[in-house]
Tab-separated table of C-alpha atoms and ligand atoms in Angstrom:
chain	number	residue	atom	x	y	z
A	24	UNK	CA	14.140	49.871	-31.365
A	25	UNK	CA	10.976	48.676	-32.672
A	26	UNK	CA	9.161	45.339	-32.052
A	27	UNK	CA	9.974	44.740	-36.279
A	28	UNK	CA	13.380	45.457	-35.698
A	29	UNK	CA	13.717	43.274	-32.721
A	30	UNK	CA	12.291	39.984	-34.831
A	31	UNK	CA	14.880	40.371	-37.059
A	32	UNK	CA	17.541	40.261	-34.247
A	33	UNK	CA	15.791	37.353	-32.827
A	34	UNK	CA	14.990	34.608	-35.902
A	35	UNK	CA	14.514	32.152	-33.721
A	36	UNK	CA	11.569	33.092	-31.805
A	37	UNK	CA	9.615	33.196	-35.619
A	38	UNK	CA	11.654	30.120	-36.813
A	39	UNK	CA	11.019	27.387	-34.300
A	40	UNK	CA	8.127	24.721	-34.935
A	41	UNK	CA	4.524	26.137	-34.459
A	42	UNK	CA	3.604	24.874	-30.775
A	43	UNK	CA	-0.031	25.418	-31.896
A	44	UNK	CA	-0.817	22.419	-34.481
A	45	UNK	CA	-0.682	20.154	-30.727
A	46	UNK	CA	-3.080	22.154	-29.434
A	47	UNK	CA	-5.818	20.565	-31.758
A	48	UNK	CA	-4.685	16.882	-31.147
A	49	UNK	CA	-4.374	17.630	-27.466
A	50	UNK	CA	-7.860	18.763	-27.086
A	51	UNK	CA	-9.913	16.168	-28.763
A	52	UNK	CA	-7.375	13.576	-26.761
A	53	UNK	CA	-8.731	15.202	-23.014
A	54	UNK	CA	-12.678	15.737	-24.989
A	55	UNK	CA	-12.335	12.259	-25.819
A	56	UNK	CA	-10.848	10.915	-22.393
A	57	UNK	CA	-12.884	9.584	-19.608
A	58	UNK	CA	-12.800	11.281	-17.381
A	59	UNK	CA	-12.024	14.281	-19.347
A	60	UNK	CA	-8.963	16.834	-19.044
A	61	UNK	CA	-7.060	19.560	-20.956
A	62	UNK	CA	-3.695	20.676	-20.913
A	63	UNK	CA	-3.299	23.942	-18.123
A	64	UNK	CA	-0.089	24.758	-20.763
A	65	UNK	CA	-2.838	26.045	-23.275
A	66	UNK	CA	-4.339	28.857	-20.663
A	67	UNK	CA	-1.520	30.971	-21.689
A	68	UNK	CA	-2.901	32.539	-25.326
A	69	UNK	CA	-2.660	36.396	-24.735
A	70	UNK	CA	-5.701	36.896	-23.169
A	71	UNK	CA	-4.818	33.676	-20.787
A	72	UNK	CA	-1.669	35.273	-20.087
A	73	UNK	CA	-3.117	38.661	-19.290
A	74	UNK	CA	-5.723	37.298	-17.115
A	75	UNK	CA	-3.034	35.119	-14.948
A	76	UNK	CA	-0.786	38.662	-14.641
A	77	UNK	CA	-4.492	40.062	-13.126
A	78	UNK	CA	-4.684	36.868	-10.739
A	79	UNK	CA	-0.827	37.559	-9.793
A	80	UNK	CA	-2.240	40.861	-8.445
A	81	UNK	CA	-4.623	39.584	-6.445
A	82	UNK	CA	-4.824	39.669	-2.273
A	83	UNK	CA	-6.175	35.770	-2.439
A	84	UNK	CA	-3.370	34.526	-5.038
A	85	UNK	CA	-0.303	35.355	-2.748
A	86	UNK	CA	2.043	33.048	-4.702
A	87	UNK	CA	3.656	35.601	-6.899
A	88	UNK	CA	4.267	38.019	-4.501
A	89	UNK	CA	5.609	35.737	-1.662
A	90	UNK	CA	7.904	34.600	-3.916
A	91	UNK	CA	8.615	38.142	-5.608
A	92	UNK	CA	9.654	38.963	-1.927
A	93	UNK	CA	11.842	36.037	-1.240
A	94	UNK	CA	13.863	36.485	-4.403
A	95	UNK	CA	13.896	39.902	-3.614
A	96	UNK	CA	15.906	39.355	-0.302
A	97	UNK	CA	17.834	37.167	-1.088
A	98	UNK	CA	18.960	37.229	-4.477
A	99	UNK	CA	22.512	38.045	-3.703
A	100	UNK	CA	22.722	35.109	-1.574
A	101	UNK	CA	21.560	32.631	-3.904
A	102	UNK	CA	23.802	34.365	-6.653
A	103	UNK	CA	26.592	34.111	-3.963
A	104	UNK	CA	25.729	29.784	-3.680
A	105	UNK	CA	26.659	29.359	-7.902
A	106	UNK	CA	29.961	29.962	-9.632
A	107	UNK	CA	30.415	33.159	-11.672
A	108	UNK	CA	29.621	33.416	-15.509
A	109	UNK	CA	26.340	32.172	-15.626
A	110	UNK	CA	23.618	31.742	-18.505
A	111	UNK	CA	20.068	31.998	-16.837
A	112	UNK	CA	18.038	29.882	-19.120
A	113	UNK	CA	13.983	30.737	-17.822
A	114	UNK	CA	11.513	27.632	-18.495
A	115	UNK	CA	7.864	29.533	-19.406
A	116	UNK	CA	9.275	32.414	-19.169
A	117	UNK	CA	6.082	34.866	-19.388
A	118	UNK	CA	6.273	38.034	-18.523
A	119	UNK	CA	9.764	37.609	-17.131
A	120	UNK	CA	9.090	40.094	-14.067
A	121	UNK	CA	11.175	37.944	-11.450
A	122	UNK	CA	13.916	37.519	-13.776
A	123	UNK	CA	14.984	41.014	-12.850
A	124	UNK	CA	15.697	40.422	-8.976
A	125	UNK	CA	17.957	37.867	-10.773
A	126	UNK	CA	19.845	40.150	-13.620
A	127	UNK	CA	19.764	43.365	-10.337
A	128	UNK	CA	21.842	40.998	-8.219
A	129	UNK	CA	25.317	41.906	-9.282
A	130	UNK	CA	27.176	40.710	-12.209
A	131	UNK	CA	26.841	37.374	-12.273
A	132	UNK	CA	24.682	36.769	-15.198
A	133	UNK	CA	25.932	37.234	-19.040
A	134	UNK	CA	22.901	35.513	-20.876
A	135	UNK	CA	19.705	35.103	-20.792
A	136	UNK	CA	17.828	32.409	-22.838
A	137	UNK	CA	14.119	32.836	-21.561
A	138	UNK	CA	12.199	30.147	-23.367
A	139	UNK	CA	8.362	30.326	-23.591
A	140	UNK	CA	5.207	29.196	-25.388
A	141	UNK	CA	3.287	32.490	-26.133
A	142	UNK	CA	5.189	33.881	-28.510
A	143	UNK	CA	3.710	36.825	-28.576
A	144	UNK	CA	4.454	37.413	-24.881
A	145	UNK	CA	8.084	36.351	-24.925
A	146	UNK	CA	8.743	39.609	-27.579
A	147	UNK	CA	7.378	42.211	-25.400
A	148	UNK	CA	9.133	40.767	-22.082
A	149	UNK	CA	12.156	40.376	-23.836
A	150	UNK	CA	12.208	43.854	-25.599
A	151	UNK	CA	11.212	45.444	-22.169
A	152	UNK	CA	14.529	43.732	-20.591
A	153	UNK	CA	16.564	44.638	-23.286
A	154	UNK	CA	15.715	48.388	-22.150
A	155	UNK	CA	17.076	47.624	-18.508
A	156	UNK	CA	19.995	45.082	-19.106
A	157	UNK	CA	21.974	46.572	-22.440
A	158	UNK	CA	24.852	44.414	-21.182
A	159	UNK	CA	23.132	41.092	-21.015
A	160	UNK	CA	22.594	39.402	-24.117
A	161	UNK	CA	19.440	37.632	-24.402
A	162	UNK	CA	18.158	34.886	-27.185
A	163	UNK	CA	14.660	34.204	-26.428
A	164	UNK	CA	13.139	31.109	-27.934
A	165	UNK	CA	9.066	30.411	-28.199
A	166	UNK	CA	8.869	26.869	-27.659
A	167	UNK	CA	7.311	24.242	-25.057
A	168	UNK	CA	9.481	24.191	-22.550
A	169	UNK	CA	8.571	20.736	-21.342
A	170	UNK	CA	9.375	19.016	-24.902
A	171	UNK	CA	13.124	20.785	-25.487
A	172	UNK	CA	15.070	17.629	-27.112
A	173	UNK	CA	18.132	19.651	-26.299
A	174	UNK	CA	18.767	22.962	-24.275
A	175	UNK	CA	19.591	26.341	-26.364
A	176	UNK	CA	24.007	26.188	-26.635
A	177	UNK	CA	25.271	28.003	-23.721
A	178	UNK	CA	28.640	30.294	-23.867
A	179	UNK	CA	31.459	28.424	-23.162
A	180	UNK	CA	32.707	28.530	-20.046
A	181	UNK	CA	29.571	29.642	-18.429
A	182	UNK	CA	27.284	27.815	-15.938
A	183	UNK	CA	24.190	26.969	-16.720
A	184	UNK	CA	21.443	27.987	-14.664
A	185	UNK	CA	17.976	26.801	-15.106
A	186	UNK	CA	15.298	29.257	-13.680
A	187	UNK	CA	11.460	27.891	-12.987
A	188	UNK	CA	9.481	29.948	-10.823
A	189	UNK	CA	5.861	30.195	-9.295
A	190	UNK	CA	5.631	26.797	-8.829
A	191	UNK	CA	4.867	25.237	-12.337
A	192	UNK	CA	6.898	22.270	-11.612
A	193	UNK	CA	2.947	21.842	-9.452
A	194	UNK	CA	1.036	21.690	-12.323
A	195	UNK	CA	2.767	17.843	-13.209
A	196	UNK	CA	1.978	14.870	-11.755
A	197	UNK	CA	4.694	13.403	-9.814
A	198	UNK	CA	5.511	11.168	-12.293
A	199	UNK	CA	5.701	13.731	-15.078
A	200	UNK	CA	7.601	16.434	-12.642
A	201	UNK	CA	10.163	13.515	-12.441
A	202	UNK	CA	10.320	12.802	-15.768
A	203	UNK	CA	11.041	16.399	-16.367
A	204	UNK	CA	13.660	17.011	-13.815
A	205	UNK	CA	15.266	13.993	-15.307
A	206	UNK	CA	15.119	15.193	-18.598
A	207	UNK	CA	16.296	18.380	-17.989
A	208	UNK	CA	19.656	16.830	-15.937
A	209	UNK	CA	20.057	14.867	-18.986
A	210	UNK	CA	19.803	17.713	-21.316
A	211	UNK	CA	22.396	19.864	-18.657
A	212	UNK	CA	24.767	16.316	-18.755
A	213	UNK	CA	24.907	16.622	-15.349
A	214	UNK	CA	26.364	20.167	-15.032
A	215	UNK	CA	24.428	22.913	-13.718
A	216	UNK	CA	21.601	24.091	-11.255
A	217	UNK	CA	18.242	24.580	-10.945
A	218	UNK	CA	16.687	27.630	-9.059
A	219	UNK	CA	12.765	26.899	-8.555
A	220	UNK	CA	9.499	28.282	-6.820
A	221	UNK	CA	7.462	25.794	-5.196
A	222	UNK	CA	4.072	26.260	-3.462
A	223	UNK	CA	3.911	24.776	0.194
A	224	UNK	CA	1.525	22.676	1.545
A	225	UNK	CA	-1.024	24.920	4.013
A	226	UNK	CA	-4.366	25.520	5.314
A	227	UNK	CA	-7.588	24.378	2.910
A	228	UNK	CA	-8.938	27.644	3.418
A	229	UNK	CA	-6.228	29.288	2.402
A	230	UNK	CA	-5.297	27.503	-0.698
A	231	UNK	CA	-9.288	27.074	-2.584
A	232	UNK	CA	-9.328	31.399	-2.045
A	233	UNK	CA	-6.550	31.342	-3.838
A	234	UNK	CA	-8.035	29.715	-7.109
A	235	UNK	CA	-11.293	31.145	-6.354
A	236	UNK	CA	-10.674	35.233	-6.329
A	237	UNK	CA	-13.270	37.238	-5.512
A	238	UNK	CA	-12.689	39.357	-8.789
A	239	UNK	CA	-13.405	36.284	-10.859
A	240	UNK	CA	-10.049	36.341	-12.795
A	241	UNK	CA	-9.225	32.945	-11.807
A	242	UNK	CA	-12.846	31.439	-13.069
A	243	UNK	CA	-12.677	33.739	-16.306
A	244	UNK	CA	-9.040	32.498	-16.464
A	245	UNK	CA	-10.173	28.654	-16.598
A	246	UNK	CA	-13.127	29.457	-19.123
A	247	UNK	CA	-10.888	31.318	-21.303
A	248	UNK	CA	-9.843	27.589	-22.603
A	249	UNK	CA	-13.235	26.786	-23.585
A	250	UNK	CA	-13.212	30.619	-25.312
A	251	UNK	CA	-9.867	29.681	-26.951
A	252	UNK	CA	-11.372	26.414	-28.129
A	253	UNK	CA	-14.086	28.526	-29.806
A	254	UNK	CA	-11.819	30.785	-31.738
A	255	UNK	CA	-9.416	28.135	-32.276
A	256	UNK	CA	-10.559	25.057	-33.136
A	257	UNK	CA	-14.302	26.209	-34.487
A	258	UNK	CA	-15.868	25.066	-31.183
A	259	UNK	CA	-19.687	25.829	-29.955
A	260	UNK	CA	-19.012	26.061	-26.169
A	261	UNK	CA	-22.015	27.895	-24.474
A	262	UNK	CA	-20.209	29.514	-21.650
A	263	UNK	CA	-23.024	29.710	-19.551
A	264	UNK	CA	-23.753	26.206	-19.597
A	265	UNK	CA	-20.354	25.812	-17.728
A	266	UNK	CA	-18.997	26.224	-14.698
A	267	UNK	CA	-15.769	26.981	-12.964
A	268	UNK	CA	-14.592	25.198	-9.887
A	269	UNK	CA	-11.633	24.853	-7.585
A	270	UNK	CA	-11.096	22.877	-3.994
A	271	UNK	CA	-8.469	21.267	-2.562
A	272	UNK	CA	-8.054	17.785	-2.817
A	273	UNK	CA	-5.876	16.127	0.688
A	274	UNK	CA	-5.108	13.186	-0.483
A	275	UNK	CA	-3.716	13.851	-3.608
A	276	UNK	CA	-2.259	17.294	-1.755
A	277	UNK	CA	-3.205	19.391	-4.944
A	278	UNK	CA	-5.809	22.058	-6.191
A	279	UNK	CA	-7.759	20.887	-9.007
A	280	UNK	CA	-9.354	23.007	-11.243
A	281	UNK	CA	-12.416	22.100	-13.037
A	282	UNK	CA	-15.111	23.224	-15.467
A	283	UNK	CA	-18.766	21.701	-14.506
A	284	UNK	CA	-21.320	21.092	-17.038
A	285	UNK	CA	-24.485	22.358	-15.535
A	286	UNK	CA	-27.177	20.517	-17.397
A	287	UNK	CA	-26.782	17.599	-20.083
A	288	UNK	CA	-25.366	19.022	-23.224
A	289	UNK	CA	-23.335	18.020	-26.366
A	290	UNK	CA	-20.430	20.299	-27.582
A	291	UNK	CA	-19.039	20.346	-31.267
A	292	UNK	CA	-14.877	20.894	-31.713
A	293	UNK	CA	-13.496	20.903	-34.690
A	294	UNK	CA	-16.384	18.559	-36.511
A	295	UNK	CA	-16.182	16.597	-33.595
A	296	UNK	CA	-19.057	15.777	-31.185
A	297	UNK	CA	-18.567	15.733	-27.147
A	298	UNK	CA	-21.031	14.497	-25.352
A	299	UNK	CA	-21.585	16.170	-21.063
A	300	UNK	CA	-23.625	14.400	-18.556
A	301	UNK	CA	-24.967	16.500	-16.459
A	302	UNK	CA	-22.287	17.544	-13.608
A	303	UNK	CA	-19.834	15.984	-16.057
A	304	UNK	CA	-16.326	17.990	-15.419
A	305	UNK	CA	-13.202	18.985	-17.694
A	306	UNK	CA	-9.944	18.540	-15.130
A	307	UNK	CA	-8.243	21.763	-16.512
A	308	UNK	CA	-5.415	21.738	-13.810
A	309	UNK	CA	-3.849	20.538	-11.218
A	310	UNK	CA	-1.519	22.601	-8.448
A	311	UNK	CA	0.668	20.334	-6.297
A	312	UNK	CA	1.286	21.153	-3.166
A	313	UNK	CA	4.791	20.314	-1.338
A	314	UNK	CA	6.491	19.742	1.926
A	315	UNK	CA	10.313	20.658	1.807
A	316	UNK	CA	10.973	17.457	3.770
A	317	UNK	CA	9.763	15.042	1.349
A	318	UNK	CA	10.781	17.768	-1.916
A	319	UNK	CA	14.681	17.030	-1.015
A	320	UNK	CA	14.033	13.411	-1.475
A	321	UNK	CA	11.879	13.676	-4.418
A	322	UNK	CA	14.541	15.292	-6.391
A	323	UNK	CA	17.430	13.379	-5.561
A	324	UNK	CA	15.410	10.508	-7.559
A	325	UNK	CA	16.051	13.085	-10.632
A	326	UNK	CA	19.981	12.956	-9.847
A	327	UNK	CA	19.175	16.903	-8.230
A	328	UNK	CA	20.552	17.582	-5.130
A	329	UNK	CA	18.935	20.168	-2.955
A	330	UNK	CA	21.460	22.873	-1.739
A	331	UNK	CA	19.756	25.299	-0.549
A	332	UNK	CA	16.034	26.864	0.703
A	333	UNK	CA	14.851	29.654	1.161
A	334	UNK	CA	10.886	30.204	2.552
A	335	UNK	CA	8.859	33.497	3.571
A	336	UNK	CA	8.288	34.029	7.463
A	337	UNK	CA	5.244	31.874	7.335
A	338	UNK	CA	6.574	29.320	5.213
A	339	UNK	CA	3.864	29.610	2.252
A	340	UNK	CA	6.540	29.615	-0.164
A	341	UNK	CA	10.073	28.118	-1.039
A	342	UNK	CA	12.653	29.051	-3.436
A	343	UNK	CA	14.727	26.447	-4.064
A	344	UNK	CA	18.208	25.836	-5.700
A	345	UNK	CA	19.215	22.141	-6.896
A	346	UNK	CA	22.483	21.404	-8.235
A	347	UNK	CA	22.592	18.479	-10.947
A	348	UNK	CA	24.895	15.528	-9.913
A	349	UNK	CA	27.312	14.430	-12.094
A	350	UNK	CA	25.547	12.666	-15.151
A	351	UNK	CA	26.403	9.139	-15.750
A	352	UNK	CA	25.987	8.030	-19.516
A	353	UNK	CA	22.966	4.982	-20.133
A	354	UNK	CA	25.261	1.857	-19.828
B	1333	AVJ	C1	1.398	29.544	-12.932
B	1333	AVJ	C2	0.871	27.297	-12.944
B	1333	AVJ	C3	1.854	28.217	-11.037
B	1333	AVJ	O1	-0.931	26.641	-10.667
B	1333	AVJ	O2	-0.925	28.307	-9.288
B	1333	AVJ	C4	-3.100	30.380	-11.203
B	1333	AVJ	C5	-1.504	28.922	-12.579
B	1333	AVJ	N1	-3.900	28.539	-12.033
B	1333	AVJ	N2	-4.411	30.300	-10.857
B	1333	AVJ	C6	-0.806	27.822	-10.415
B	1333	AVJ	C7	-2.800	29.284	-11.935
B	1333	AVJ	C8	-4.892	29.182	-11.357
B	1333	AVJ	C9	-0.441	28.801	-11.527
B	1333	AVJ	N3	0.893	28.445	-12.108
């Protein structure tokens, strides 16, 4: 079936509200902030995306496969932990390539809502499944999966399974991570669970190769914003007047990304002027780091309770699953 033929089966992924109009707004908010930031949700345009699948594949940015491997072993038993009848619903979905440990591990799953921002991206992961898992139905929806105002209707009957992998959930503050998990118990009413991938806290070393790769995806990943910003927003960043920078930061446990202005320099964005000091940074990201100890306590705050871990041998990883206790209407 072609990609045409597949729009028309999915309106809603052409239908919903055009994520891009915030990216504008967004980025002269961070340009006009002090210190200055953007959003790491806007790295993912197709080139973005296509770069982070190249950083997935590389030896220094062993997140995706450590996790790959963990829900690879153990799918089954993490099926086995949830009722029957379940609708996976995926939050930034991408290319949807650990989703299929999940749909391989028996029968479990009937639908599969994978929601994600890059629209684009969503259609070709979704077709490809499609392909492998004729019996699954699947409704894919391109939106921001961290301003839903309600959750795509599930089947009734079924469970509801929410699905958020490669540690994401460490890209938000802990304030906003709470504020999500809270929103997203709301949005379940209190029935449900929540299967994640978080990153665990580990040698210095170990974590700044990770977001500095030899090959240089990770650095053309970050400046791929400032390219985007170009295209997008009819924006005069000199690339070469920038710089891209990642290191660990202990006492905030996370990985900041950054791009360093390397001389004094003003910047124009859609009519807009920015001014850099020399050394002056953009905070592009930020990758939390956790310890499962303090992670069970965290969620409960959210009204999650942790049931179950599962870690690789040298505990770089965890996969998680969090069941949502029962929801208790705003007095
Ligand atoms: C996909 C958000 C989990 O923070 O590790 C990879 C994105 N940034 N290399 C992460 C990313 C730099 C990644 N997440």
């Amino acid at each position: 079936m072609t990609l045409g033929a597949r729009e028309a089966e999915w309106p809603e992924i052409f239908t919903s509200e055009r994520p891009v109009d915030n990216f504008r707004r967004d980025v002269l908010q961070g340009l006009s902030s002090n210190p200055k930031y953007l959003s790491p949700k806007y790295f993912y345009d197709p080139r973005g995306s296509r770069l982070f699948d190249l950083i997935s594949a590389t030896e220094e940015y062993y997140l995706t496969r450590t996790e790959s491997r963990i829900l690879v072993c153990h799918a089954k038993e993490i099926m086995a932990q949830i009722p029957a009848d379940l609708t996976l619903i995926e939050l930034g979905s991408g290319s949807s390539i650990k989703t299929r440990y999940l749909l391989e591990a028996g029968s479990a799953i009937h639908d599969y809502l994978p929601i994600d921002i890059s629209r684009q991206h969503l259609l070709q992961a979704t077709a490809a499944l499609v392909e492998q898992f004729p019996s699954i139905s699947m409704h894919p929806l391109a939106a921001d999966y961290t301003q839903l105002d309600r959750l795509p209707a599930v089947r009734n009957g079924t469970t509801p399974l929410l699905f958020f992998p490669g540690s994401t959930l460490g890209n938000l503050d802990h304030e906003q991570s709470l504020a999500l998990l809270s929103r997203w118990h709301t949005l379940l009413q209190g029935r449900g669970y929540l299967l994640l991938g978080i990153d665990l806290l580990k040698d210095k070393a170990l974590l700044e190769a990770a977001y500095n790769d030899k090959a240089g995806y990770t650095a053309a990943f970050n400046m791929n914003l400032l390219r985007r910003i170009n295209r997008e927003l009819h924006g005069n960043f000199d690339f070469a007047s920038f710089k891209h920078e990642a290191f660990f930061n202990p006492d905030q446990r996370r990985i900041e990304m950054h791009l360093r202005s390397v001389c004094e320099q003003s910047v124009q964005v859609a009519g807009y002027r920015f001014h850099f000091a020399a050394g002056e940074s953009i905070h592009t990201e930020s990758s939390y780091k956790f310890k499962l100890e303090d992670f069970r306590r965290f969620v409960q705050t959210a009204a999650w309770t942790l049931q179950m871990t599962w870690t690789d041998a040298a505990q770089y990883f965890g996969v998680v699953l969090l069941k949502a206790l029962p929801y208790h209407e705003p007095s």
